[in-house]
Amino acid sequence: MRALSTLLVLAALPAALAVKTHDFKTCSQAGFCRRGRALSARAAENAAWRSPYSIDASSLALSPDQAAFTAAVKSSIYPEVNFGLDVRIHDDGVVRVRMDEVGGLRKRYDEAASWALLEEPKVSNTIQWTVAKDGVRAKYGAKNDVEVVVAFEPLKVTLLRNGKEQVILNGRGLLHMEHYRTKESVAQSKQGIEAPEEGLDTDDSQVVIEQTHPRTAWFEGDTEDGWWEETFNSFTDPKPRGPESLSLDIDFPNHGHVYGIPQHATRLSLPTTTGEDAYYSDPYRLYNADVFEYLADSTMSLYGSIPFMQAHSAESTVGIFNAIGSETWIDVGRPTPKSITTHWISETGILDVFILPGPTPADVFAQYTRLTGTPALPAQWALGYHQCRWNYISSEDVRSVQKRFDEEDMPVDVFWLDIEYAEDHKYFMWDHKLFPDPVEMIKDVEAIERKMVVIVDPHLKRTDDYPVYKQATELDVLVKLKDGTTDYEGWCWSGSSAWVDFFNPKSWDWWKSLFKVDSPSDKWHWTESTVSTYIWNDMNEPSIFNGPEISMPRENIHYGGWEHRDVHNINGMLFHNLTSQAVKERTNPPKRPFVLTRSFYAGSQRFGAMWTGDNLGTWEHMRVGVKMVLANNIGGFSFAGSDVGGFFGNPEPEMLVRWYAVGAFSPFFRAHAHIDTKRREPYLLDEPYKSIVRDILRLRYSMLPVWYTAFREASVTGLPVLRPHYIAMPQDEAGFAIDDQYFIGSSGLLVKPVTHKSIKEETVYLPEDQVYYDYFNHHAYRGASKGNNITVPAELHQIPLFIRGGSIVPTRERPRRSSPLMKHDPFTLRVALDKDGNARGELYLDDGETYAHEQGNFIWREFAAAKPTKKSKGVRISSKNLAAQKPGEAVDHVALTTYNNRNDFAKSIAGVRVEKIVVLGLPAKPSSVSVEGGKELQWSFTPGVAASDKKEGTASVLVIKDPKLSIAGDWDIVVQA
């Protein structure tokens, strides 16, 4: 039977040769998308087009103590159907617009926001609405420069700043909420209205449009296109609720670039899908799907969906978060170089749109992450290097891989196990023929302070000898067929499988209980594990081999009676969320979880990391992976990365080396490979490739303090860890579309990974009149006020990496086998002076694994360099306690009121010192270098170009040798020249 079941599974598997585009819908194959695009086309063809939706002014109800109002909305084509509008302005100026059908045949799905939001936002009690004949408006903001106008007829919502339109909802009249109806009611309503008499004098062209068509056809079209049933390939969607889609145009009249709405394999500044010379023909699709070997330039949906978009210009940045959980298509147009139109078409749900007024990128990120949460501060070890493949085949294989890394002096923090560790793919259950001693194996890895990650997929093998499936059945927490009572059966790696319905609250505590290593419960739990074993959630779109579009039938039923189509894009996040909670709660006190997810939604950033799925080992996929990781950072999900080397294929050594450099400058750094690929652990490379990769790995580890400090900032402010140019330099138009180079947090590090074959030189864009230093050889390059393209060496062993003048970069330079072994290592500070002779940097440290930082157990330092006097050629370098200055801004989600300099963590690293300070760009050789109030220090100076010079060339370098200053202490070094 085992052999037979294996054959059945293999027969159901998609062939891993290339993406099968015919397995996934285009807009023309999705009825509601066809209808939405047809609506847009009719509107474009009629200059007199006007939305049928209007506000009943007599129904307007202002809240007496909040910036909120409600009103009834009517549709001229369906006057008997009622809609309700709710508009509110939050404390931070975000505008929320909700519209729902009222008193319809059934309730529309309205819970998407509740899964995404961190908490219910606070509505302002100071902003006031003003009612006029034609609408409602409110002005607010620190400069009273923001205005929201809600027009009555037709319904339109406009956000303005300084009188300039920023965001417009329904400005082109594409709003359409398909109300619930029956086939019988539709048949009765098909009563055409006679055309007007010839020569009828009318000033209202809209009346002519309406009267020359049946009552609804001018707007909805004259066919019931995909209303009641839809077939795709061999699958039929019965659509038991009929048409229920939602269409909405959201336009940015004064912004020429839009970003976000991950996940797509495309450029960062989203290319157009509609209008003249559109780059793509299909809209961007948001529908979480298992698209292996995906195209490297496409609007196809991939594994995750974040319906958050930013629009940017040199004057301002704004954002839109459209809280919808169903399949959504988004058309992007650019009618002028300075304006963008978008059209959002969703299968189900209510209108629930958040307008983020900005006006800066930092403001938009703060506003969005106040809604959905900032990225979680990860365990520090999780920022190290992860080694994975499908599959390490035995306990001895794992031990052998670890041994080889150590023999080759290559650092690594995590080893991963894919699905073959589990007997018959029953997750949690070890195959003891291959892994006879799983706990001992894991402890061997942990002996060098490394970790293991083990995969747990959402499909449960349907067999009574699998305790996880048996318990789920007994609890009745499995997804149901359309009858609402029968457990759904599909096929995945386990063969015949069932899926836990994580929308059901009964599943939550049960799922978390499974991960307990020690538990008093007599029910089965994962005793063959350790508290340092972490989790990988794959296949959670969900991927179902025999399902429509390799996923779950849309008519399946979840908790609350909702169809799968309502919650599809949210589904994977709940699995990730509950697994993250389970890992966190298995110890007391809890440790920070690490759970990698493939599927995600708005808010997933609170629960762990993601990766870009089943990429190919090609240069094209390497390049687009950089853009996709940047897009996820724009979408609020910073802890992102692509599989180094590509999941499919056997990359040549040159490609693999370049991909390691890409990975080393990604927040999540993992190498992974398909079961059919050749083994490609980095120690298997021949020279010189092996040594180059070793150096790349060591470079990553030396920079872990930079990455960890960047994640602290992201966890507090919402600013992304990777920052493309429009975020770092929001007024530099030449950088708005750049997506192949980026900054790391606020560190001042600018990197351009090499992603083309046989490259010897690279062109790098410097966006300002500032000096940039080559990280490795200290060559000083000059930017310009209008930007400057420089050509730099980029041989295989070279990475175009620069320190922006004005930055101080803290690193740890001693090679170790894993990151926890570095916790007492000394620091090197690179002080890169700007053209005015100043520099600044930060360092954040805590224990890297617990939540003790929330009680104040951490250090947060500010390093600064400045001229002692305006005409001085020297510099004063100082270390100050930033935590004491800003305790309320130090830690994510905790506003500390005070900071204890002698906290437990600070005391634990009191002996950690600064062992070297490198100062770049001094204008003259020092005459003295000393600790203020203390001894003269040892130093050396190499003359060169000064930061204040206009020319390029190797910068002057001052090396201060082992000043023996505490990394956690206040101090000043005075350099006199």
GROMACS .gro file of C-alpha atoms in nm, residues 365-730:
model
  366
  365PHE     CA    1   0.573   5.317   0.689
  366ALA     CA    2   0.488   5.441   1.039
  367GLN     CA    3   0.121   5.472   0.946
  368TYR     CA    4   0.106   5.129   0.781
  369THR     CA    5   0.288   4.948   1.062
  370ARG     CA    6   0.075   5.117   1.325
  371LEU     CA    7  -0.209   4.937   1.149
  372THR     CA    8  -0.057   4.595   1.076
  373GLY     CA    9   0.244   4.585   1.311
  374THR     CA   10   0.615   4.630   1.267
  375PRO     CA   11   0.846   4.342   1.173
  376ALA     CA   12   0.926   4.130   1.476
  377LEU     CA   13   1.276   4.167   1.618
  378PRO     CA   14   1.426   3.830   1.522
  379ALA     CA   15   1.661   3.617   1.723
  380GLN     CA   16   2.009   3.734   1.631
  381TRP     CA   17   2.122   3.387   1.522
  382ALA     CA   18   1.847   3.391   1.259
  383LEU     CA   19   2.041   3.664   1.076
  384GLY     CA   20   2.330   3.426   1.021
  385TYR     CA   21   2.371   3.179   0.736
  386HIS     CA   22   2.117   2.896   0.689
  387GLN     CA   23   2.208   2.574   0.507
  388CYS     CA   24   1.922   2.376   0.356
  389ARG     CA   25   1.835   2.131   0.082
  390TRP     CA   26   1.559   1.889  -0.003
  391ASN     CA   27   1.680   1.677   0.169
  392TYR     CA   28   1.952   1.595   0.416
  393ILE     CA   29   1.879   1.228   0.418
  394SER     CA   30   1.983   1.102   0.762
  395SER     CA   31   2.118   1.191   1.103
  396GLU     CA   32   2.467   1.109   0.981
  397ASP     CA   33   2.423   1.327   0.675
  398VAL     CA   34   2.345   1.624   0.902
  399ARG     CA   35   2.645   1.553   1.121
  400SER     CA   36   2.868   1.517   0.815
  401VAL     CA   37   2.755   1.852   0.673
  402GLN     CA   38   2.822   2.025   1.004
  403LYS     CA   39   3.166   1.866   1.022
  404ARG     CA   40   3.258   1.982   0.672
  405PHE     CA   41   3.159   2.342   0.749
  406ASP     CA   42   3.386   2.336   1.052
  407GLU     CA   43   3.674   2.175   0.864
  408GLU     CA   44   3.654   2.446   0.598
  409ASP     CA   45   3.621   2.730   0.854
  410MET     CA   46   3.288   2.840   0.713
  411PRO     CA   47   3.041   2.996   0.957
  412VAL     CA   48   2.685   2.867   0.965
  413ASP     CA   49   2.408   2.901   1.221
  414VAL     CA   50   2.126   2.676   1.104
  415PHE     CA   51   2.079   2.340   0.938
  416TRP     CA   52   1.741   2.259   0.783
  417LEU     CA   53   1.541   1.943   0.724
  418ASP     CA   54   1.285   1.921   0.446
  419ILE     CA   55   0.990   1.681   0.418
  420GLU     CA   56   1.183   1.353   0.398
  421TYR     CA   57   1.262   1.354   0.770
  422ALA     CA   58   0.898   1.265   0.837
  423GLU     CA   59   0.773   0.909   0.810
  424ASP     CA   60   0.530   0.898   0.515
  425HIS     CA   61   0.530   1.280   0.533
  426LYS     CA   62   0.349   1.274   0.866
  427TYR     CA   63   0.496   1.595   1.004
  428PHE     CA   64   0.643   1.578   1.355
  429MET     CA   65   0.688   1.201   1.315
  430TRP     CA   66   1.051   1.107   1.245
  431ASP     CA   67   1.146   0.839   0.998
  432HIS     CA   68   1.354   0.638   1.244
  433LYS     CA   69   1.514   0.428   0.972
  434LEU     CA   70   1.693   0.741   0.851
  435PHE     CA   71   1.689   0.948   1.170
  436PRO     CA   72   1.719   0.691   1.450
  437ASP     CA   73   1.836   0.949   1.707
  438PRO     CA   74   1.673   1.281   1.621
  439VAL     CA   75   1.712   1.446   1.961
  440GLU     CA   76   2.078   1.345   1.989
  441MET     CA   77   2.138   1.469   1.634
  442ILE     CA   78   1.982   1.806   1.716
  443LYS     CA   79   2.187   1.834   2.034
  444ASP     CA   80   2.504   1.765   1.836
  445VAL     CA   81   2.414   2.068   1.624
  446GLU     CA   82   2.330   2.273   1.933
  447ALA     CA   83   2.665   2.188   2.093
  448ILE     CA   84   2.825   2.456   1.875
  449GLU     CA   85   2.535   2.693   1.952
  450ARG     CA   86   2.372   2.622   1.619
  451LYS     CA   87   2.008   2.552   1.554
  452MET     CA   88   1.793   2.315   1.349
  453VAL     CA   89   1.487   2.408   1.147
  454VAL     CA   90   1.239   2.135   1.060
  455ILE     CA   91   0.955   2.163   0.811
  456VAL     CA   92   0.592   2.135   0.920
  457ASP     CA   93   0.347   2.169   0.631
  458PRO     CA   94  -0.028   2.227   0.676
  459HIS     CA   95  -0.156   1.909   0.509
  460LEU     CA   96  -0.222   1.619   0.747
  461LYS     CA   97  -0.204   1.262   0.622
  462ARG     CA   98  -0.547   1.102   0.659
  463THR     CA   99  -0.462   0.795   0.862
  464ASP     CA  100  -0.560   0.690   1.211
  465ASP     CA  101  -0.203   0.606   1.307
  466TYR     CA  102  -0.112   0.975   1.276
  467PRO     CA  103  -0.198   1.135   1.611
  468VAL     CA  104  -0.204   1.490   1.475
  469TYR     CA  105  -0.471   1.403   1.218
  470LYS     CA  106  -0.662   1.195   1.468
  471GLN     CA  107  -0.674   1.477   1.724
  472ALA     CA  108  -0.779   1.729   1.458
  473THR     CA  109  -1.063   1.500   1.353
  474GLU     CA  110  -1.178   1.453   1.712
  475LEU     CA  111  -1.174   1.830   1.768
  476ASP     CA  112  -1.361   1.885   1.441
  477VAL     CA  113  -1.124   2.158   1.327
  478LEU     CA  114  -1.068   2.055   0.964
  479VAL     CA  115  -1.173   2.251   0.655
  480LYS     CA  116  -1.508   2.132   0.518
  481LEU     CA  117  -1.657   2.065   0.179
  482LYS     CA  118  -1.926   2.300   0.050
  483ASP     CA  119  -2.188   2.112   0.256
  484GLY     CA  120  -2.022   2.253   0.569
  485THR     CA  121  -2.005   1.917   0.748
  486THR     CA  122  -1.785   1.676   0.550
  487ASP     CA  123  -1.409   1.707   0.597
  488TYR     CA  124  -1.236   1.811   0.276
  489GLU     CA  125  -0.991   1.561   0.124
  490GLY     CA  126  -0.714   1.668  -0.112
  491TRP     CA  127  -0.375   1.545  -0.226
  492CYS     CA  128  -0.034   1.672  -0.131
  493TRP     CA  129   0.301   1.527  -0.022
  494SER     CA  130   0.127   1.308   0.235
  495GLY     CA  131  -0.105   1.157  -0.022
  496SER     CA  132  -0.469   1.177   0.090
  497SER     CA  133  -0.468   1.480   0.319
  498ALA     CA  134  -0.681   1.709   0.532
  499TRP     CA  135  -0.624   2.072   0.627
  500VAL     CA  136  -0.667   2.233   0.968
  501ASP     CA  137  -0.903   2.531   0.964
  502PHE     CA  138  -0.703   2.787   1.161
  503PHE     CA  139  -0.995   3.030   1.144
  504ASN     CA  140  -1.157   2.799   1.400
  505PRO     CA  141  -1.058   2.916   1.752
  506LYS     CA  142  -1.076   2.555   1.875
  507SER     CA  143  -0.766   2.479   1.671
  508TRP     CA  144  -0.544   2.742   1.831
  509ASP     CA  145  -0.451   2.602   2.171
  510TRP     CA  146  -0.449   2.251   2.031
  511TRP     CA  147  -0.197   2.341   1.760
  512LYS     CA  148   0.028   2.514   2.011
  513SER     CA  149   0.016   2.213   2.241
  514LEU     CA  150   0.170   1.991   1.972
  515PHE     CA  151   0.502   2.176   1.989
  516LYS     CA  152   0.552   2.129   2.362
  517VAL     CA  153   0.870   1.934   2.428
  518ASP     CA  154   0.779   1.878   2.793
  519SER     CA  155   0.413   1.876   2.881
  520PRO     CA  156   0.203   1.724   3.158
  521SER     CA  157  -0.066   1.644   2.903
  522ASP     CA  158  -0.125   1.277   2.824
  523LYS     CA  159  -0.209   1.373   2.465
  524TRP     CA  160   0.051   1.332   2.195
  525HIS     CA  161   0.302   1.616   2.158
  526TRP     CA  162   0.644   1.652   2.001
  527THR     CA  163   0.874   1.499   2.258
  528GLU     CA  164   1.131   1.410   1.990
  529SER     CA  165   1.236   1.770   1.959
  530THR     CA  166   1.417   2.040   2.155
  531VAL     CA  167   1.344   2.400   2.248
  532SER     CA  168   1.611   2.506   1.999
  533THR     CA  169   1.438   2.336   1.707
  534TYR     CA  170   1.262   2.589   1.488
  535ILE     CA  171   1.001   2.559   1.215
  536TRP     CA  172   0.952   2.603   0.842
  537ASN     CA  173   0.594   2.645   0.716
  538ASP     CA  174   0.576   2.559   0.346
  539MET     CA  175   0.283   2.480   0.112
  540ASN     CA  176   0.049   2.707   0.310
  541GLU     CA  177  -0.113   2.894   0.021
  542PRO     CA  178  -0.255   2.618   0.050
  543SER     CA  179  -0.089   2.402  -0.215
  544ILE     CA  180  -0.310   2.107  -0.314
  545PHE     CA  181  -0.189   1.896  -0.603
  546ASN     CA  182  -0.533   1.793  -0.729
  547GLY     CA  183  -0.708   2.122  -0.661
  548PRO     CA  184  -0.800   2.407  -0.895
  549GLU     CA  185  -0.490   2.617  -0.966
  550ILE     CA  186  -0.296   2.376  -0.739
  551SER     CA  187  -0.500   2.504  -0.444
  552MET     CA  188  -0.822   2.462  -0.249
  553PRO     CA  189  -1.168   2.469  -0.407
  554ARG     CA  190  -1.317   2.812  -0.350
  555GLU     CA  191  -1.650   2.676  -0.232
  556ASN     CA  192  -1.494   2.491   0.063
  557ILE     CA  193  -1.620   2.609   0.401
  558HIS     CA  194  -1.424   2.758   0.690
  559TYR     CA  195  -1.527   2.843   1.043
  560GLY     CA  196  -1.817   3.087   1.051
  561GLY     CA  197  -1.960   2.955   0.726
  562TRP     CA  198  -1.726   3.158   0.510
  563GLU     CA  199  -1.623   3.017   0.176
  564HIS     CA  200  -1.255   2.963   0.104
  565ARG     CA  201  -1.275   3.228  -0.168
  566ASP     CA  202  -1.339   3.489   0.106
  567VAL     CA  203  -1.025   3.409   0.306
  568HIS     CA  204  -0.783   3.252   0.060
  569ASN     CA  205  -0.508   3.512   0.084
  570ILE     CA  206  -0.530   3.524   0.465
  571ASN     CA  207  -0.524   3.147   0.514
  572GLY     CA  208  -0.146   3.100   0.502
  573MET     CA  209  -0.083   3.379   0.752
  574LEU     CA  210  -0.293   3.208   1.018
  575PHE     CA  211  -0.087   2.889   0.991
  576HIS     CA  212   0.230   3.097   1.026
  577ASN     CA  213   0.083   3.297   1.316
  578LEU     CA  214  -0.021   2.994   1.518
  579THR     CA  215   0.306   2.812   1.456
  580SER     CA  216   0.499   3.120   1.567
  581GLN     CA  217   0.293   3.139   1.885
  582ALA     CA  218   0.350   2.768   1.944
  583VAL     CA  219   0.728   2.802   1.919
  584LYS     CA  220   0.726   3.108   2.142
  585GLU     CA  221   0.514   2.951   2.413
  586ARG     CA  222   0.694   2.617   2.446
  587THR     CA  223   0.937   2.768   2.699
  588ASN     CA  224   0.886   2.980   3.009
  589PRO     CA  225   1.010   3.247   2.989
  590PRO     CA  226   0.947   3.248   2.615
  591LYS     CA  227   1.216   3.277   2.351
  592ARG     CA  228   1.179   3.460   2.024
  593PRO     CA  229   1.042   3.220   1.765
  594PHE     CA  230   1.180   3.161   1.421
  595VAL     CA  231   0.922   3.038   1.170
  596LEU     CA  232   0.974   3.073   0.796
  597THR     CA  233   0.664   3.102   0.580
  598ARG     CA  234   0.606   3.081   0.207
  599SER     CA  235   0.254   3.224   0.207
  600PHE     CA  236   0.181   3.559   0.368
  601TYR     CA  237  -0.058   3.852   0.399
  602ALA     CA  238  -0.057   4.199   0.552
  603GLY     CA  239   0.054   4.152   0.914
  604SER     CA  240   0.266   3.843   0.849
  605GLN     CA  241   0.573   4.051   0.933
  606ARG     CA  242   0.480   4.011   1.301
  607PHE     CA  243   0.540   3.636   1.293
  608GLY     CA  244   0.875   3.563   1.129
  609ALA     CA  245   1.048   3.542   0.792
  610MET     CA  246   0.952   3.467   0.433
  611TRP     CA  247   1.132   3.360   0.119
  612THR     CA  248   1.050   3.403  -0.248
  613GLY     CA  249   0.968   3.039  -0.312
  614ASP     CA  250   1.073   2.794  -0.580
  615ASN     CA  251   1.307   3.004  -0.793
  616LEU     CA  252   1.539   2.881  -1.067
  617GLY     CA  253   1.915   2.880  -1.073
  618THR     CA  254   1.938   3.144  -1.346
  619TRP     CA  255   2.081   3.494  -1.366
  620GLU     CA  256   1.731   3.626  -1.438
  621HIS     CA  257   1.595   3.476  -1.117
  622MET     CA  258   1.892   3.605  -0.920
  623ARG     CA  259   1.819   3.957  -1.048
  624VAL     CA  260   1.446   3.952  -0.992
  625GLY     CA  261   1.496   3.803  -0.647
  626VAL     CA  262   1.668   4.125  -0.541
  627LYS     CA  263   1.368   4.326  -0.662
  628MET     CA  264   1.119   4.089  -0.494
  629VAL     CA  265   1.296   4.113  -0.159
  630LEU     CA  266   1.293   4.493  -0.191
  631ALA     CA  267   0.920   4.480  -0.272
  632ASN     CA  268   0.854   4.275   0.039
  633ASN     CA  269   1.042   4.533   0.242
  634ILE     CA  270   0.816   4.799   0.089
  635GLY     CA  271   0.521   4.578   0.187
  636GLY     CA  272   0.628   4.595   0.552
  637PHE     CA  273   0.782   4.245   0.554
  638SER     CA  274   1.155   4.307   0.597
  639PHE     CA  275   1.270   3.959   0.700
  640ALA     CA  276   1.285   3.831   0.343
  641GLY     CA  277   1.522   3.651   0.112
  642SER     CA  278   1.554   3.431  -0.197
  643ASP     CA  279   1.705   3.083  -0.209
  644VAL     CA  280   2.077   3.121  -0.277
  645GLY     CA  281   2.167   2.927  -0.591
  646GLY     CA  282   1.806   2.885  -0.696
  647PHE     CA  283   1.583   2.598  -0.584
  648PHE     CA  284   1.587   2.433  -0.929
  649GLY     CA  285   1.895   2.373  -1.141
  650ASN     CA  286   2.269   2.339  -1.104
  651PRO     CA  287   2.426   2.685  -1.111
  652GLU     CA  288   2.778   2.721  -1.240
  653PRO     CA  289   3.041   2.828  -0.984
  654GLU     CA  290   3.043   3.192  -1.098
  655MET     CA  291   2.668   3.220  -1.056
  656LEU     CA  292   2.677   3.050  -0.718
  657VAL     CA  293   2.947   3.287  -0.591
  658ARG     CA  294   2.751   3.591  -0.708
  659TRP     CA  295   2.434   3.452  -0.549
  660TYR     CA  296   2.611   3.415  -0.215
  661ALA     CA  297   2.694   3.786  -0.235
  662VAL     CA  298   2.325   3.859  -0.303
  663GLY     CA  299   2.226   3.643  -0.006
  664ALA     CA  300   2.482   3.804   0.224
  665PHE     CA  301   2.308   4.137   0.166
  666SER     CA  302   1.955   4.006   0.211
  667PRO     CA  303   1.784   4.011   0.551
  668PHE     CA  304   1.719   3.634   0.531
  669PHE     CA  305   2.023   3.441   0.407
  670ARG     CA  306   1.960   3.077   0.312
  671ALA     CA  307   2.094   2.840   0.050
  672HIS     CA  308   1.844   2.576  -0.064
  673ALA     CA  309   1.820   2.324  -0.345
  674HIS     CA  310   1.580   2.073  -0.501
  675ILE     CA  311   1.614   1.701  -0.435
  676ASP     CA  312   1.720   1.641  -0.797
  677THR     CA  313   2.003   1.895  -0.795
  678LYS     CA  314   2.366   1.817  -0.732
  679ARG     CA  315   2.492   1.877  -0.382
  680ARG     CA  316   2.620   2.234  -0.368
  681GLU     CA  317   2.720   2.313  -0.014
  682PRO     CA  318   2.980   2.592  -0.038
  683TYR     CA  319   3.264   2.370   0.085
  684LEU     CA  320   3.223   2.154  -0.227
  685LEU     CA  321   3.331   2.436  -0.456
  686ASP     CA  322   3.676   2.429  -0.613
  687GLU     CA  323   3.921   2.710  -0.558
  688PRO     CA  324   3.913   3.004  -0.592
  689TYR     CA  325   3.534   2.989  -0.561
  690LYS     CA  326   3.538   2.821  -0.222
  691SER     CA  327   3.761   3.085  -0.066
  692ILE     CA  328   3.555   3.366  -0.215
  693VAL     CA  329   3.237   3.223  -0.064
  694ARG     CA  330   3.413   3.175   0.270
  695ASP     CA  331   3.504   3.544   0.263
  696ILE     CA  332   3.145   3.637   0.178
  697LEU     CA  333   3.012   3.433   0.470
  698ARG     CA  334   3.263   3.593   0.705
  699LEU     CA  335   3.168   3.937   0.574
  700ARG     CA  336   2.805   3.865   0.659
  701TYR     CA  337   2.899   3.756   1.010
  702SER     CA  338   3.119   4.060   1.066
  703MET     CA  339   2.819   4.277   0.979
  704LEU     CA  340   2.565   4.105   1.204
  705PRO     CA  341   2.568   4.408   1.440
  706VAL     CA  342   2.463   4.623   1.143
  707TRP     CA  343   2.178   4.391   1.050
  708TYR     CA  344   2.059   4.352   1.407
  709THR     CA  345   2.062   4.728   1.463
  710ALA     CA  346   1.865   4.775   1.140
  711PHE     CA  347   1.607   4.521   1.257
  712ARG     CA  348   1.570   4.707   1.587
  713GLU     CA  349   1.490   5.023   1.396
  714ALA     CA  350   1.244   4.837   1.173
  715SER     CA  351   1.075   4.679   1.476
  716VAL     CA  352   1.020   5.023   1.632
  717THR     CA  353   0.962   5.260   1.340
  718GLY     CA  354   0.840   5.030   1.064
  719LEU     CA  355   1.111   5.157   0.828
  720PRO     CA  356   1.234   4.867   0.616
  721VAL     CA  357   1.569   4.696   0.665
  722LEU     CA  358   1.645   4.725   0.292
  723ARG     CA  359   1.585   5.073   0.157
  724PRO     CA  360   1.572   5.151  -0.214
  725HIS     CA  361   1.669   5.498  -0.324
  726TYR     CA  362   1.324   5.655  -0.315
  727ILE     CA  363   1.312   5.586   0.060
  728ALA     CA  364   1.667   5.699   0.135
  729MET     CA  365   1.656   6.000  -0.099
  730PRO     CA  366   1.284   6.075  -0.150
   0.00000   0.00000   0.00000
